[in-house]
Amino acid sequence: MTRCATIDYSRVPAAIDVPRRYNAATEFIDRHRTTLGGKTALIDDRGAYSYAELAERVDRAGNALLGLGVPAESRVMICLADTVDFPASFWGAIKAGLVAVPVNTLLTSADYGFMLRDSRARVLVVSEALYERFAPLLSEAPALEHVIVAGGSREGHLALDTLLAGAPGKLEAADTTADDVAFWLYTSGSTGTPKGAMHLHSDLIHTAAHYGVQVLGITAEDVVFSVAKMFFAYGLGNSLTFPLHVGATAIVTAGRPTPEVVMRILREHRPTIFYAVPTLYAAILADPDNVPAPGSRLRLCTSAGEALPRDVGERWQQRFGAEIIDGLGSTEMLHIFLSNRPGEVRYGTTGKAVPGYELRLVDERDNPAAPGEIGELLVRGRSAAVAYWNQRDKSLATFLGPWTRTGDKYTIDADGYYVYSGRTDDMLKVSGNWVSPFEVESALIAHDKVLEVGVIGFADADGLTKPKAYVVLREAGEASEATVAELQAFVKDRLAPYKYPRWIEFVDALPKTVTGKVQRFKLRERARSAH
């Protein structure tokens, strides 16, 4: 079998010339096997694993899958908590020439049933704690041949630990090409059924080299911690590819990243790079006792998933002494392609294009947006998925030749920084003017009484759309008509008059996705049902 090549890094960052014969596992796993063999690659809730130990575990996982007689290019669905079993299964499948399909661990049985049928996965690798959600589905997935249980066992199924123990510890990488599909990532499905975005072996290195190295400046000396799990595109880069690319150390945890859990990890492991989402940053800041631990090494934080409010970024930097570089990425593009830079952060913006990516704004007819006008963001870069599996019409609507439609609305300020306006479907037309829900939310969250806020459009008595805000207060007892008037006046002082929320409703919590994004469609449903 022909050995897959690796990349000549003397050409990075000017260009990344991915060889034709290429297996991503060779790049991220095998390259460090001897040079960094004794260095810690990963720390999970059970312990630490060196680069050599991780490489052996990956090879055992790949050999175990091949030992089941699974044909090349078969899909392997991975529903695993963040432990060493995730990278072993993910890279093992890829190295063996199979297609890894990591999926969200927080979904319903109905979601998993759809994904099993849609992907036609022949193998399912699932955490024992999540098995019950799959149990009633197994007989309804005709392509599924093997179920492998991690972190325990289930009668009638294979145990991952047993398979790994019995598999050889060395595996020659499958003779794949840079253009072979290596893995899928399912979109969140917030606007319909999830779509499987198909990514190539070559996609991962572009995000690691361009964003990981050129923006984050990640090196072998870094210790990183991400609240986004590895099954997300954001977490996959944060914990799995960026640190492995340069020989850094990643900390992962199987539990929910509550503020308490996150602060414990920040104190115990003292990471140098911390990846999170706006909701989590705000929740940590809400407790004045959350402060940097003695000896903190935190040098940089990142934010994605939703635009970072200016106030949250400024308060975090003041308290923790580390910048948050806000960025925009997507499942389709694999990771962040628009970002602020360390030392050049401008809170309230999403920065500029990441090296290796091009951006442009278009109007509703896909013509270039006029200077200063809101436009839809398109991105071009080599980490783009090739298509959605089995979704031709949606693929054609999203992947426009070399360009990918993001569904996000932006403007560009005088200095070339991109300013977020909102999702295309969330934008409001008020008094003939476009209004960004995010802009109103950012104004409200700067008020001392406000913890979280979600803004939607709502029709007044004349059928005209106006902003309505759902607000979570820091102190529930502050909810009153006087507070409504106070918040409305606060926004009027900061934004154009037509942008202030005509209605403010106080709620205990906002509906969110598992990534922390406010689900405005649920707020719209709530508003309609109440009237």
Coordinates of C-alpha atoms in Angstrom, one line a residue:
M1 CA 0.0 0.0 0.0
T2 CA 1.3 3.5 -0.9
R3 CA 2.1 5.5 2.2
C4 CA 0.2 8.8 2.4
A5 CA 2.3 12.0 2.3
T6 CA 2.4 14.8 4.8
I7 CA 2.6 18.5 4.2
D8 CA 5.7 20.6 3.7
Y9 CA 5.2 23.2 6.4
S10 CA 8.0 25.4 5.1
R11 CA 5.3 26.7 2.8
V12 CA 2.9 27.7 5.5
P13 CA 1.5 30.3 6.0
A14 CA 2.0 31.5 2.4
A15 CA 0.2 28.4 1.0
I16 CA -0.8 24.9 2.0
D17 CA -0.1 22.4 -0.7
V18 CA -1.9 19.2 0.2
P19 CA -0.5 16.1 -1.5
R20 CA -2.8 14.1 -3.7
R21 CA -2.3 11.0 -1.6
Y22 CA -3.1 12.1 1.9
N23 CA -4.8 10.8 5.0
A24 CA -5.7 13.3 7.7
A25 CA -4.7 10.9 10.5
T26 CA -1.2 10.7 9.2
E27 CA -1.0 14.4 9.5
F28 CA -2.5 14.9 12.9
I29 CA -1.6 11.6 14.7
D30 CA 1.3 9.8 13.1
R31 CA 3.5 12.9 12.5
H32 CA 4.1 13.4 16.3
R33 CA 4.3 9.7 17.3
T34 CA 8.0 9.7 17.8
T35 CA 9.0 13.3 18.0
L36 CA 6.5 14.1 20.8
G37 CA 5.7 10.6 22.0
G38 CA 6.1 11.3 25.7
K39 CA 4.3 14.7 25.7
T40 CA 0.8 14.9 27.0
A41 CA -1.7 15.2 24.2
L42 CA -5.0 14.9 26.0
I43 CA -6.3 15.1 29.6
D44 CA -9.8 13.8 30.2
D45 CA -11.8 13.1 33.4
R46 CA -10.0 9.7 33.7
G47 CA -6.4 10.8 33.2
A48 CA -3.7 12.0 30.8
Y49 CA -2.6 10.4 27.5
S50 CA 0.7 11.0 25.7
Y51 CA 1.0 11.5 22.0
A52 CA 2.4 8.0 21.7
E53 CA -0.5 6.5 23.7
L54 CA -3.1 8.4 21.7
A55 CA -1.5 7.2 18.4
E56 CA -1.5 3.6 19.6
R57 CA -5.2 3.9 20.7
V58 CA -6.1 5.4 17.3
D59 CA -4.4 2.5 15.5
R60 CA -6.2 -0.1 17.7
A61 CA -9.5 1.6 17.0
G62 CA -8.9 1.6 13.3
N63 CA -7.8 -2.1 13.3
A64 CA -10.9 -3.0 15.4
L65 CA -13.2 -1.4 12.8
L66 CA -11.4 -3.1 9.9
G67 CA -11.6 -6.4 11.9
L68 CA -15.4 -6.2 11.7
G69 CA -15.2 -6.5 7.9
V70 CA -16.5 -3.0 7.3
P71 CA -16.0 -1.9 3.7
A72 CA -14.0 1.1 2.8
E73 CA -15.8 4.5 2.9
S74 CA -18.5 3.1 5.2
R75 CA -20.0 5.5 7.7
V76 CA -19.2 5.1 11.4
M77 CA -21.5 7.1 13.6
I78 CA -19.8 8.4 16.8
C79 CA -22.0 9.5 19.7
L80 CA -19.4 9.8 22.5
A81 CA -18.8 12.1 25.4
D82 CA -15.6 14.0 25.5
T83 CA -13.1 11.4 26.6
V84 CA -10.1 9.8 24.9
D85 CA -12.5 7.4 23.2
F86 CA -13.7 10.2 20.9
P87 CA -10.3 11.0 19.2
A88 CA -9.5 7.3 19.1
S89 CA -12.7 6.5 17.3
F90 CA -12.7 9.6 15.1
W91 CA -9.1 9.3 13.9
G92 CA -9.2 5.5 13.9
A93 CA -12.1 5.5 11.4
I94 CA -10.4 8.1 9.2
K95 CA -7.1 6.3 9.3
A96 CA -8.8 3.1 8.3
G97 CA -10.4 4.7 5.2
L98 CA -13.9 4.9 6.7
V99 CA -16.0 8.0 7.2
A100 CA -16.4 9.3 10.7
V101 CA -19.8 10.8 11.5
P102 CA -19.7 12.4 15.0
V103 CA -23.1 13.5 16.3
N104 CA -24.4 15.7 19.1
T105 CA -24.7 13.8 22.4
L106 CA -27.7 16.0 23.5
L107 CA -30.3 15.0 20.9
T108 CA -33.5 13.0 21.1
S109 CA -34.1 9.5 19.9
A110 CA -36.0 10.8 17.0
D111 CA -33.0 12.9 15.9
Y112 CA -30.7 9.9 16.2
G113 CA -33.1 7.7 14.3
F114 CA -33.1 10.1 11.4
M115 CA -29.3 10.4 11.3
L116 CA -28.9 6.6 11.4
R117 CA -31.2 6.1 8.5
D118 CA -29.9 9.1 6.6
S119 CA -26.2 8.3 6.9
R120 CA -26.8 4.5 6.5
A121 CA -24.0 4.1 9.1
R122 CA -22.8 0.5 9.3
V123 CA -21.2 1.0 12.7
L124 CA -22.4 3.0 15.8
V125 CA -19.9 3.8 18.5
V126 CA -21.9 5.1 21.5
S127 CA -21.2 6.0 25.1
E128 CA -22.8 3.5 27.5
A129 CA -24.7 6.4 29.2
L130 CA -26.3 7.4 25.9
Y131 CA -27.2 3.8 24.8
E132 CA -30.8 3.9 25.9
R133 CA -31.6 6.7 23.4
F134 CA -30.5 4.4 20.6
A135 CA -31.8 1.1 21.9
P136 CA -35.3 1.4 20.3
L137 CA -33.9 2.6 17.0
L138 CA -31.5 -0.2 16.2
S139 CA -34.0 -2.5 14.5
E140 CA -35.2 0.5 12.4
A141 CA -31.7 1.2 10.9
P142 CA -31.3 -1.5 8.2
A143 CA -27.7 -0.5 7.3
L144 CA -26.5 -0.8 10.8
E145 CA -24.4 -3.9 11.4
H146 CA -22.4 -3.3 14.6
V147 CA -23.0 -1.4 17.8
I148 CA -19.9 -0.6 19.9
V149 CA -20.4 0.6 23.5
A150 CA -17.8 2.8 25.1
G151 CA -17.3 3.2 28.8
G152 CA -19.2 0.1 29.7
S153 CA -21.0 -2.8 28.0
R154 CA -24.5 -3.8 26.9
E155 CA -25.6 -7.4 26.3
G156 CA -25.5 -8.4 22.7
H157 CA -23.1 -5.6 21.6
L158 CA -19.4 -5.1 21.4
A159 CA -17.5 -3.3 24.1
L160 CA -15.0 -0.7 22.9
D161 CA -12.4 -1.5 25.6
T162 CA -12.5 -5.2 24.7
L163 CA -12.1 -4.4 21.0
L164 CA -9.2 -2.1 21.6
A165 CA -7.4 -4.5 23.9
G166 CA -7.6 -7.3 21.3
A167 CA -6.6 -5.1 18.2
P168 CA -3.0 -4.6 16.9
G169 CA -1.4 -1.4 18.0
K170 CA 0.0 -0.4 14.6
L171 CA -2.1 0.5 11.5
E172 CA -0.9 1.6 8.1
A173 CA -3.0 4.5 7.0
A174 CA -5.5 3.8 4.2
D175 CA -4.4 5.0 0.8
T176 CA -6.8 7.8 0.6
T177 CA -6.6 11.1 -1.4
A178 CA -6.9 14.7 -0.2
D179 CA -10.3 14.8 -2.0
D180 CA -11.8 11.7 -0.3
V181 CA -14.6 12.3 2.2
A182 CA -13.1 11.8 5.7
F183 CA -16.0 12.8 8.0
W184 CA -19.5 14.3 8.1
L185 CA -20.8 16.9 10.5
Y186 CA -24.6 17.3 10.8
T187 CA -25.9 20.8 11.0
S188 CA -28.1 21.7 14.0
G189 CA -31.3 21.4 12.0
S190 CA -32.9 24.5 13.6
T191 CA -34.6 25.3 10.3
G192 CA -35.6 21.7 9.3
T193 CA -34.1 18.2 9.5
P194 CA -30.3 18.1 10.0
K195 CA -28.1 18.0 7.0
G196 CA -24.9 16.0 6.7
A197 CA -22.1 18.3 5.6
M198 CA -19.4 16.2 3.9
H199 CA -15.8 17.2 4.6
L200 CA -12.6 16.0 2.9
H201 CA -9.4 14.7 4.4
S202 CA -7.7 18.0 3.3
D203 CA -10.2 20.3 5.1
L204 CA -8.9 20.0 8.6
I205 CA -5.4 21.2 7.9
H206 CA -6.6 24.5 6.4
T207 CA -8.5 25.4 9.6
A208 CA -5.6 24.3 11.8
A209 CA -2.9 26.2 9.9
H210 CA -4.9 29.3 9.1
Y211 CA -7.0 30.0 12.1
G212 CA -5.2 27.8 14.7
V213 CA -1.6 29.0 13.9
Q214 CA -2.1 32.3 12.1
V215 CA -4.8 33.8 14.3
L216 CA -4.6 32.0 17.7
G217 CA -0.8 31.7 17.4
I218 CA -1.2 28.2 19.0
T219 CA 2.1 26.5 19.8
A220 CA 3.4 23.3 21.5
E221 CA 3.6 25.2 24.8
D222 CA -0.2 25.9 24.9
V223 CA -2.7 24.1 27.1
V224 CA -6.2 24.5 25.7
F225 CA -9.7 24.0 27.1
S226 CA -12.9 24.3 25.1
V227 CA -16.5 24.3 26.4
A228 CA -17.7 23.3 23.0
K229 CA -17.7 19.6 22.7
M230 CA -15.7 17.7 20.1
F231 CA -18.7 16.7 18.1
F232 CA -19.3 20.4 17.2
A233 CA -17.2 21.9 14.3
Y234 CA -16.1 24.6 16.8
G235 CA -15.0 22.0 19.4
L236 CA -13.5 19.7 16.9
G237 CA -10.9 22.3 15.9
N238 CA -10.4 23.7 19.4
S239 CA -9.7 20.3 21.2
L240 CA -8.8 17.9 18.5
T241 CA -7.1 19.4 15.5
F242 CA -5.5 22.7 16.5
P243 CA -3.6 21.3 19.5
L244 CA -2.7 18.0 17.7
H245 CA -1.4 20.1 14.7
V246 CA 1.3 21.8 16.8
G247 CA 1.9 19.4 19.7
A248 CA -0.1 21.3 22.4
T249 CA -2.2 19.7 25.2
A250 CA -6.0 19.7 25.3
I251 CA -8.2 19.4 28.3
V252 CA -11.7 17.8 27.8
T253 CA -14.5 16.9 30.2
A254 CA -17.5 14.7 29.7
G255 CA -19.8 16.8 31.9
R256 CA -21.8 19.8 31.2
P257 CA -19.7 23.0 31.1
T258 CA -21.5 24.9 33.8
P259 CA -19.8 28.0 35.1
E260 CA -18.8 26.0 38.2
V261 CA -17.2 23.2 36.2
V262 CA -15.4 25.7 33.9
M263 CA -14.0 27.7 36.8
R264 CA -12.7 24.6 38.4
I265 CA -10.9 23.5 35.3
L266 CA -9.5 27.0 34.8
R267 CA -8.1 26.9 38.3
E268 CA -6.8 23.3 38.3
H269 CA -5.3 23.1 34.8
R270 CA -4.5 26.8 34.2
P271 CA -5.0 26.6 30.4
T272 CA -3.4 29.2 28.2
I273 CA -6.2 29.3 25.6
F274 CA -9.9 29.1 26.6
Y275 CA -12.6 28.6 23.9
A276 CA -16.2 29.4 24.9
V277 CA -19.5 31.0 23.8
P278 CA -21.0 34.4 24.7
T279 CA -23.7 32.9 27.0
L280 CA -21.0 31.1 29.1
Y281 CA -18.8 34.2 29.4
A282 CA -21.8 36.2 30.6
A283 CA -22.8 33.5 33.1
I284 CA -19.3 33.4 34.6
L285 CA -19.2 37.2 34.8
A286 CA -22.6 37.2 36.6
D287 CA -20.9 35.8 39.7
P288 CA -18.4 38.3 41.2
D289 CA -16.6 35.5 43.0
N290 CA -15.4 34.1 39.6
V291 CA -12.0 35.6 39.3
P292 CA -8.6 34.4 37.9
A293 CA -6.9 31.9 40.1
P294 CA -3.4 32.6 41.4
G295 CA -0.8 31.6 38.8
S296 CA -3.3 31.9 35.9
R297 CA -1.6 31.5 32.5
L298 CA -4.6 32.5 30.4
R299 CA -3.3 34.5 27.4
L300 CA -6.2 34.3 25.0
C301 CA -9.9 33.5 24.8
T302 CA -12.1 32.9 21.8
S303 CA -15.9 33.2 21.2
A304 CA -18.1 31.8 18.5
G305 CA -21.6 30.4 18.0
E306 CA -23.2 33.8 18.5
A307 CA -21.9 37.3 18.2
L308 CA -20.2 38.5 21.3
P309 CA -21.8 41.6 22.9
R310 CA -19.3 44.4 23.3
D311 CA -20.1 44.8 27.0
V312 CA -19.4 41.1 27.8
G313 CA -16.0 41.2 26.0
E314 CA -14.9 44.4 27.7
R315 CA -15.9 43.2 31.2
W316 CA -14.3 39.8 30.7
Q317 CA -11.0 41.4 29.6
Q318 CA -11.1 43.8 32.6
R319 CA -11.6 41.0 35.1
F320 CA -9.6 38.1 33.6
G321 CA -6.9 40.1 31.8
A322 CA -7.2 38.2 28.6
E323 CA -8.8 39.3 25.3
I324 CA -11.7 37.5 23.8
I325 CA -11.3 37.3 20.0
D326 CA -14.8 37.0 18.6
G327 CA -15.2 35.0 15.4
L328 CA -17.7 33.5 13.0
G329 CA -17.6 30.0 11.7
S330 CA -20.0 27.3 10.5
T331 CA -20.4 23.6 10.2
E332 CA -20.2 24.0 6.4
M333 CA -16.8 25.8 6.6
L334 CA -15.6 23.6 9.5
H335 CA -14.3 26.4 11.7
I336 CA -13.8 30.2 12.0
F337 CA -13.2 32.1 8.9
L338 CA -13.9 35.7 10.1
S339 CA -12.2 36.8 13.4
N340 CA -10.7 39.5 15.5
R341 CA -6.9 39.2 16.1
P342 CA -5.0 39.1 19.4
G343 CA -3.8 42.7 20.1
E344 CA -6.2 44.1 17.5
V345 CA -9.5 43.3 19.1
R346 CA -12.4 45.7 18.4
Y347 CA -15.3 44.6 20.6
G348 CA -18.6 44.9 18.9
T349 CA -17.2 43.6 15.6
T350 CA -16.3 40.1 14.3
G351 CA -13.0 41.4 12.9
K352 CA -11.6 40.6 9.5
A353 CA -11.2 37.6 7.2
V354 CA -9.0 34.8 8.5
P355 CA -5.9 34.2 6.3
G356 CA -6.8 31.7 3.5
Y357 CA -10.4 33.0 3.3
E358 CA -12.1 35.6 1.2
L359 CA -15.4 37.4 2.1
R360 CA -18.0 39.4 0.3
L361 CA -21.3 41.0 1.1
V362 CA -24.2 40.7 -1.4
D363 CA -27.7 42.1 -1.6
E364 CA -31.0 40.2 -2.0
R365 CA -30.2 39.6 -5.7
D366 CA -26.6 38.4 -5.0
N367 CA -25.2 41.7 -6.3
P368 CA -22.4 43.4 -4.3
A369 CA -23.9 45.2 -1.4
A370 CA -23.5 49.0 -1.5
P371 CA -20.8 50.5 0.8
G372 CA -22.2 50.8 4.4
E373 CA -25.3 48.7 3.6
I374 CA -26.3 45.5 5.3
G375 CA -25.5 42.5 3.1
E376 CA -25.5 38.7 3.3
L377 CA -22.0 37.3 3.9
L378 CA -20.5 34.8 1.5
V379 CA -17.2 33.1 2.2
R380 CA -14.6 31.3 0.0
G381 CA -12.0 29.0 1.5
R382 CA -10.6 25.4 1.1
S383 CA -12.2 24.0 4.2
A384 CA -15.7 24.2 2.8
A385 CA -17.8 21.0 2.8
V386 CA -18.3 19.6 -0.7
A387 CA -22.1 19.3 -0.3
Y388 CA -24.9 18.1 2.0
W389 CA -25.4 14.4 1.8
N390 CA -28.5 13.4 -0.1
Q391 CA -29.7 17.1 -0.2
R392 CA -29.1 18.4 -3.8
D393 CA -31.4 21.4 -3.7
K394 CA -30.1 22.6 -0.3
S395 CA -26.5 22.0 -1.5
L396 CA -27.1 24.1 -4.6
A397 CA -28.6 26.9 -2.5
T398 CA -25.7 27.0 -0.1
F399 CA -22.5 26.0 -2.0
L400 CA -22.2 28.5 -4.9
G401 CA -19.1 27.2 -6.7
P402 CA -16.1 28.2 -4.7
W403 CA -18.4 30.4 -2.5
T404 CA -20.5 29.4 0.5
R405 CA -23.6 31.2 1.6
T406 CA -23.4 31.8 5.4
G407 CA -26.9 33.1 6.1
D408 CA -25.4 35.9 8.2
K409 CA -26.0 39.6 7.7
Y410 CA -23.1 42.1 8.1
T411 CA -21.9 45.6 7.4
I412 CA -18.3 46.7 7.1
D413 CA -17.1 49.7 9.0
A414 CA -14.7 52.4 7.8
D415 CA -11.7 50.4 9.0
G416 CA -12.7 47.2 7.3
Y417 CA -14.0 45.4 10.4
Y418 CA -17.2 43.3 9.9
V419 CA -20.1 44.2 12.1
Y420 CA -22.7 41.6 12.8
S421 CA -26.3 42.4 12.0
G422 CA -28.1 39.1 12.5
R423 CA -29.1 35.9 10.8
T424 CA -30.9 36.5 7.5
D425 CA -34.1 34.9 8.8
D426 CA -34.0 37.1 12.0
M427 CA -33.6 40.6 10.5
L428 CA -36.4 43.0 11.2
K429 CA -37.8 45.7 8.9
V430 CA -39.0 48.5 11.2
S431 CA -40.3 51.8 9.8
G432 CA -38.7 50.9 6.4
N433 CA -35.3 50.3 7.9
W434 CA -33.5 47.0 8.6
V435 CA -33.0 46.4 12.4
S436 CA -30.6 43.8 13.8
P437 CA -31.9 42.0 16.8
F438 CA -28.3 41.6 17.9
E439 CA -27.8 45.3 18.0
V440 CA -30.8 45.8 20.3
E441 CA -29.7 42.9 22.4
S442 CA -26.2 44.3 22.8
A443 CA -27.7 47.6 24.0
L444 CA -29.9 46.0 26.5
I445 CA -27.3 43.6 27.9
A446 CA -25.1 46.6 28.8
H447 CA -27.6 47.6 31.5
D448 CA -26.6 46.5 35.0
K449 CA -29.9 44.8 35.6
V450 CA -29.9 42.6 32.5
L451 CA -28.4 39.1 32.5
E452 CA -29.6 37.8 29.1
V453 CA -31.9 39.0 26.3
G454 CA -33.5 37.8 23.1
V455 CA -35.1 40.2 20.6
I456 CA -37.7 39.3 17.9
G457 CA -40.0 41.2 15.6
F458 CA -43.6 41.5 16.7
A459 CA -46.6 43.1 15.0
D460 CA -48.4 46.0 16.7
A461 CA -52.1 46.8 16.4
D462 CA -51.6 48.1 12.9
G463 CA -49.8 45.0 11.8
L464 CA -46.4 46.8 11.7
T465 CA -43.3 45.0 12.9
K466 CA -41.5 46.4 15.9
P467 CA -38.8 44.9 18.2
K468 CA -39.9 42.9 21.3
A469 CA -37.4 41.9 23.9
Y470 CA -37.5 38.9 26.3
V471 CA -35.2 39.8 29.2
V472 CA -33.7 37.7 32.0
L473 CA -32.9 40.0 34.9
R474 CA -30.0 39.5 37.3
E475 CA -32.5 39.9 40.1
A476 CA -36.0 38.6 39.3
G477 CA -37.5 40.9 41.9
E478 CA -36.6 43.9 39.7
A479 CA -39.3 43.0 37.2
S480 CA -41.7 45.9 37.0
E481 CA -43.2 48.5 34.7
A482 CA -40.7 50.9 36.0
T483 CA -37.9 48.6 34.9
V484 CA -39.4 48.3 31.5
A485 CA -39.4 52.1 31.1
E486 CA -35.9 52.3 32.4
L487 CA -34.6 49.7 29.9
Q488 CA -36.5 51.3 27.0
A489 CA -35.0 54.7 27.9
F490 CA -31.5 53.1 28.2
V491 CA -31.8 51.7 24.6
K492 CA -33.1 55.0 23.2
D493 CA -30.0 56.8 24.5
R494 CA -27.8 54.4 22.6
L495 CA -29.6 53.5 19.3
A496 CA -31.8 55.2 16.7
P497 CA -35.3 55.8 18.2
Y498 CA -37.0 53.3 15.9
K499 CA -34.8 50.5 17.2
Y500 CA -35.9 50.5 20.9
P501 CA -38.1 47.5 22.0
R502 CA -41.7 48.5 22.1
W503 CA -42.5 45.6 24.4
I504 CA -40.3 44.0 27.1
E505 CA -41.3 40.7 28.7
F506 CA -39.4 39.4 31.7
V507 CA -38.7 35.6 31.7
D508 CA -36.8 33.2 33.9
A509 CA -34.7 31.8 31.0
L510 CA -34.3 32.0 27.3
P511 CA -34.7 28.9 25.0
K512 CA -31.2 28.0 23.6
T513 CA -29.6 25.4 21.4
V514 CA -27.0 23.1 23.0
T515 CA -24.3 25.6 21.7
G516 CA -25.8 28.4 23.7
K517 CA -27.5 30.2 20.8
V518 CA -30.8 31.9 21.6
Q519 CA -33.6 30.2 19.7
R520 CA -35.4 33.2 18.4
F521 CA -37.9 31.1 16.5
K522 CA -39.1 29.7 19.8
L523 CA -39.5 33.3 21.1
R524 CA -41.6 34.1 18.0
E525 CA -43.7 31.0 18.7
R526 CA -44.2 32.1 22.3
A527 CA -45.2 35.6 21.2
R528 CA -47.8 34.3 18.6
S529 CA -49.3 31.8 21.1
A530 CA -49.7 34.6 23.7
H531 CA -51.7 36.8 21.3

